[in-house]
Amino acid sequence: MSVSSPIIAGSSRYDTLTIALHWMTALLVAFQFALGETWNLPTRPVHHLMVVAHLTAGICLTVIMMLRVGWRLTKGRYLSKLLSPLDRMWALGMEYTLYILLLAEIGLGYLWRWGSGQAISFFNLSLPSPLMRFQTKTLEWIQSLHHWNAWLIVGLAIGHGGAALFHQFILKDRVLERMLYRKP
């Protein structure tokens, strides 16, 4: 994957890496949420496979978020100057809120799993807990935070997507096109 320069004269598009990381994050969040909300439906061994898939995807999301934050802080393209001040405030507020909530969700996932004394599975590799086992009440609290934070992330992401569609199809300002792939 080639990474286009973040400094594109007169362009109103994000760079290729920012776009790729955005859509990988969106897909992983949807996948994670679907697994987390349905893994209690099937019995073993399907339940176990869903948990392992959730843990593996969580590690992938961790790496993507680290790349995303690092890229954003160094070379990632900012387009907020193309927006009106009010739209800029909403866009940056949503972006930073989702980043913070996603990073918190990742941290809560590790704390919940490792705090219960369990390893985190990454495909067929087991990452043992570096933590001492937490008390049951603490684990229940972490699990509840992880659950409700996931719902908050999904709700905000749906609002974020809805706002992009509103801009694209009602306001017709082509804002959605900034985050879509284009053939070089």
Tab-separated table of C-alpha atoms in Angstrom:
chain	number	residue	atom	x	y	z
A	1	MET	CA	0.000	0.000	0.000
A	2	SER	CA	1.513	3.290	-1.005
A	3	VAL	CA	1.074	6.186	1.335
A	4	SER	CA	0.287	9.466	-0.349
A	5	SER	CA	1.845	12.602	1.025
A	6	PRO	CA	-0.198	14.289	3.729
A	7	ILE	CA	0.587	17.611	2.083
A	8	ILE	CA	-1.436	17.564	-1.118
A	9	ALA	CA	-1.816	21.000	-2.651
A	10	GLY	CA	-5.458	21.941	-3.023
A	11	SER	CA	-6.666	18.464	-2.051
A	12	SER	CA	-9.623	17.932	0.215
A	13	ARG	CA	-8.892	14.240	0.774
A	14	TYR	CA	-7.226	12.362	3.577
A	15	ASP	CA	-4.022	10.481	2.833
A	16	THR	CA	-4.191	6.779	1.955
A	17	LEU	CA	-2.886	5.495	5.289
A	18	THR	CA	-5.363	7.613	7.285
A	19	ILE	CA	-8.200	6.270	5.136
A	20	ALA	CA	-7.017	2.651	5.509
A	21	LEU	CA	-6.615	2.935	9.288
A	22	HIS	CA	-10.054	4.596	9.596
A	23	TRP	CA	-11.876	1.818	7.741
A	24	MET	CA	-9.898	-0.984	9.426
A	25	THR	CA	-10.866	0.526	12.788
A	26	ALA	CA	-14.527	0.772	11.759
A	27	LEU	CA	-14.626	-2.859	10.584
A	28	LEU	CA	-12.859	-4.179	13.669
A	29	VAL	CA	-15.129	-2.202	16.017
A	30	ALA	CA	-18.229	-3.596	14.275
A	31	PHE	CA	-16.774	-7.123	14.362
A	32	GLN	CA	-15.786	-6.814	18.023
A	33	PHE	CA	-19.183	-5.458	19.012
A	34	ALA	CA	-21.063	-8.191	17.132
A	35	LEU	CA	-18.928	-10.905	18.749
A	36	GLY	CA	-19.215	-9.433	22.238
A	37	GLU	CA	-22.981	-9.129	22.018
A	38	THR	CA	-23.613	-12.610	20.603
A	39	TRP	CA	-20.971	-14.944	22.016
A	40	ASN	CA	-23.275	-16.163	24.780
A	41	LEU	CA	-25.780	-17.537	22.251
A	42	PRO	CA	-23.883	-20.591	20.974
A	43	THR	CA	-22.461	-23.362	23.141
A	44	ARG	CA	-18.922	-24.680	23.159
A	45	PRO	CA	-16.854	-24.933	20.977
A	46	VAL	CA	-18.371	-22.072	18.936
A	47	HIS	CA	-18.543	-19.820	22.013
A	48	HIS	CA	-14.841	-20.412	22.681
A	49	LEU	CA	-13.936	-19.641	19.049
A	50	MET	CA	-15.896	-16.386	19.246
A	51	VAL	CA	-14.061	-15.359	22.424
A	52	VAL	CA	-10.679	-16.150	20.846
A	53	ALA	CA	-11.679	-14.210	17.709
A	54	HIS	CA	-12.688	-11.251	19.916
A	55	LEU	CA	-9.353	-11.355	21.765
A	56	THR	CA	-7.363	-11.671	18.525
A	57	ALA	CA	-9.265	-8.808	16.910
A	58	GLY	CA	-8.705	-6.784	20.089
A	59	ILE	CA	-4.947	-7.156	19.722
A	60	CYS	CA	-5.229	-6.179	16.042
A	61	LEU	CA	-7.289	-3.129	17.056
A	62	THR	CA	-4.635	-2.240	19.640
A	63	VAL	CA	-1.938	-2.196	16.947
A	64	ILE	CA	-4.125	-0.242	14.528
A	65	MET	CA	-4.969	2.364	17.167
A	66	MET	CA	-1.288	2.772	18.057
A	67	LEU	CA	-0.479	3.246	14.374
A	68	ARG	CA	-3.408	5.594	13.988
A	69	VAL	CA	-2.454	7.818	16.908
A	70	GLY	CA	1.216	7.790	15.890
A	71	TRP	CA	0.392	8.645	12.278
A	72	ARG	CA	-2.034	11.347	13.333
A	73	LEU	CA	0.527	12.964	15.657
A	74	THR	CA	3.262	12.935	13.013
A	75	LYS	CA	2.245	12.938	9.354
A	76	GLY	CA	-1.479	12.234	9.172
A	77	ARG	CA	-3.505	14.713	7.171
A	78	TYR	CA	-5.795	17.204	8.926
A	79	LEU	CA	-8.674	18.585	6.907
A	80	SER	CA	-10.426	20.520	9.631
A	81	LYS	CA	-9.342	23.833	8.070
A	82	LEU	CA	-11.746	23.018	5.210
A	83	LEU	CA	-14.709	23.052	7.594
A	84	SER	CA	-16.722	25.881	9.066
A	85	PRO	CA	-15.748	26.648	12.679
A	86	LEU	CA	-18.863	24.891	14.049
A	87	ASP	CA	-18.392	21.816	11.838
A	88	ARG	CA	-14.697	21.782	12.757
A	89	MET	CA	-15.555	21.795	16.465
A	90	TRP	CA	-18.026	18.906	16.057
A	91	ALA	CA	-15.718	16.874	13.795
A	92	LEU	CA	-12.666	17.206	16.031
A	93	GLY	CA	-14.752	16.670	19.164
A	94	MET	CA	-16.164	13.439	17.741
A	95	GLU	CA	-12.766	12.282	16.499
A	96	TYR	CA	-11.010	12.865	19.823
A	97	THR	CA	-13.914	11.394	21.808
A	98	LEU	CA	-13.892	8.216	19.720
A	99	TYR	CA	-10.096	7.915	20.013
A	100	ILE	CA	-10.278	8.254	23.811
A	101	LEU	CA	-13.195	5.816	24.120
A	102	LEU	CA	-11.507	3.259	21.842
A	103	LEU	CA	-8.251	3.439	23.781
A	104	ALA	CA	-10.194	3.113	27.045
A	105	GLU	CA	-12.116	0.128	25.636
A	106	ILE	CA	-8.887	-1.586	24.671
A	107	GLY	CA	-7.413	-0.966	28.132
A	108	LEU	CA	-10.565	-2.221	29.828
A	109	GLY	CA	-10.477	-5.380	27.709
A	110	TYR	CA	-6.918	-6.166	28.765
A	111	LEU	CA	-7.697	-5.381	32.424
A	112	TRP	CA	-10.810	-7.560	32.400
A	113	ARG	CA	-9.104	-10.547	30.835
A	114	TRP	CA	-5.780	-10.333	32.638
A	115	GLY	CA	-7.384	-9.227	35.915
A	116	SER	CA	-9.349	-12.458	35.900
A	117	GLY	CA	-6.053	-14.359	35.658
A	118	GLN	CA	-6.634	-15.489	32.076
A	119	ALA	CA	-4.292	-15.302	29.121
A	120	ILE	CA	-5.171	-13.376	25.988
A	121	SER	CA	-5.261	-15.547	22.885
A	122	PHE	CA	-3.843	-14.192	19.650
A	123	PHE	CA	-4.600	-16.801	17.012
A	124	ASN	CA	-2.796	-19.800	18.558
A	125	LEU	CA	-0.439	-17.757	20.761
A	126	SER	CA	-1.227	-17.287	24.435
A	127	LEU	CA	-0.221	-14.038	26.168
A	128	PRO	CA	-0.225	-14.733	29.917
A	129	SER	CA	-1.490	-12.211	32.411
A	130	PRO	CA	1.180	-9.892	33.837
A	131	LEU	CA	-1.284	-8.845	36.566
A	132	MET	CA	-2.321	-10.278	39.888
A	133	ARG	CA	-5.882	-11.562	39.967
A	134	PHE	CA	-8.439	-8.833	40.771
A	135	GLN	CA	-11.281	-9.147	43.251
A	136	THR	CA	-14.618	-10.273	41.838
A	137	LYS	CA	-16.287	-6.881	42.440
A	138	THR	CA	-13.471	-5.101	40.593
A	139	LEU	CA	-13.786	-7.508	37.650
A	140	GLU	CA	-17.560	-6.999	37.533
A	141	TRP	CA	-17.018	-3.220	37.502
A	142	ILE	CA	-14.430	-3.466	34.685
A	143	GLN	CA	-16.710	-5.793	32.710
A	144	SER	CA	-19.619	-3.370	33.088
A	145	LEU	CA	-17.485	-0.413	31.979
A	146	HIS	CA	-16.219	-2.425	28.986
A	147	HIS	CA	-19.777	-3.354	28.021
A	148	TRP	CA	-21.301	0.123	28.309
A	149	ASN	CA	-18.292	1.837	26.740
A	150	ALA	CA	-18.696	-0.478	23.738
A	151	TRP	CA	-22.321	0.618	23.379
A	152	LEU	CA	-21.267	4.264	23.658
A	153	ILE	CA	-18.603	3.789	20.959
A	154	VAL	CA	-21.066	2.112	18.609
A	155	GLY	CA	-23.714	4.771	19.245
A	156	LEU	CA	-21.261	7.589	18.542
A	157	ALA	CA	-19.862	5.773	15.500
A	158	ILE	CA	-23.383	5.414	14.086
A	159	GLY	CA	-23.914	9.135	14.706
A	160	HIS	CA	-20.564	9.862	13.049
A	161	GLY	CA	-21.535	7.802	10.008
A	162	GLY	CA	-24.983	9.381	9.935
A	163	ALA	CA	-23.447	12.857	9.989
A	164	ALA	CA	-21.162	11.921	7.076
A	165	LEU	CA	-24.165	10.627	5.098
A	166	PHE	CA	-26.150	13.770	5.959
A	167	HIS	CA	-23.309	15.942	4.674
A	168	GLN	CA	-22.912	13.831	1.548
A	169	PHE	CA	-26.530	13.411	0.503
A	170	ILE	CA	-28.473	16.280	2.105
A	171	LEU	CA	-25.941	19.114	2.259
A	172	LYS	CA	-24.177	17.720	-0.829
A	173	ASP	CA	-20.811	19.075	0.344
A	174	ARG	CA	-18.999	15.816	-0.599
A	175	VAL	CA	-17.533	15.472	2.894
A	176	LEU	CA	-17.777	11.664	2.774
A	177	GLU	CA	-15.539	11.531	-0.290
A	178	ARG	CA	-12.618	12.748	1.832
A	179	MET	CA	-12.512	9.364	3.571
A	180	LEU	CA	-13.172	7.118	0.539
A	181	TYR	CA	-10.508	5.380	-1.518
A	182	ARG	CA	-9.831	6.744	-4.947
A	183	LYS	CA	-7.842	5.000	-7.656
A	184	PRO	CA	-4.511	6.767	-8.194
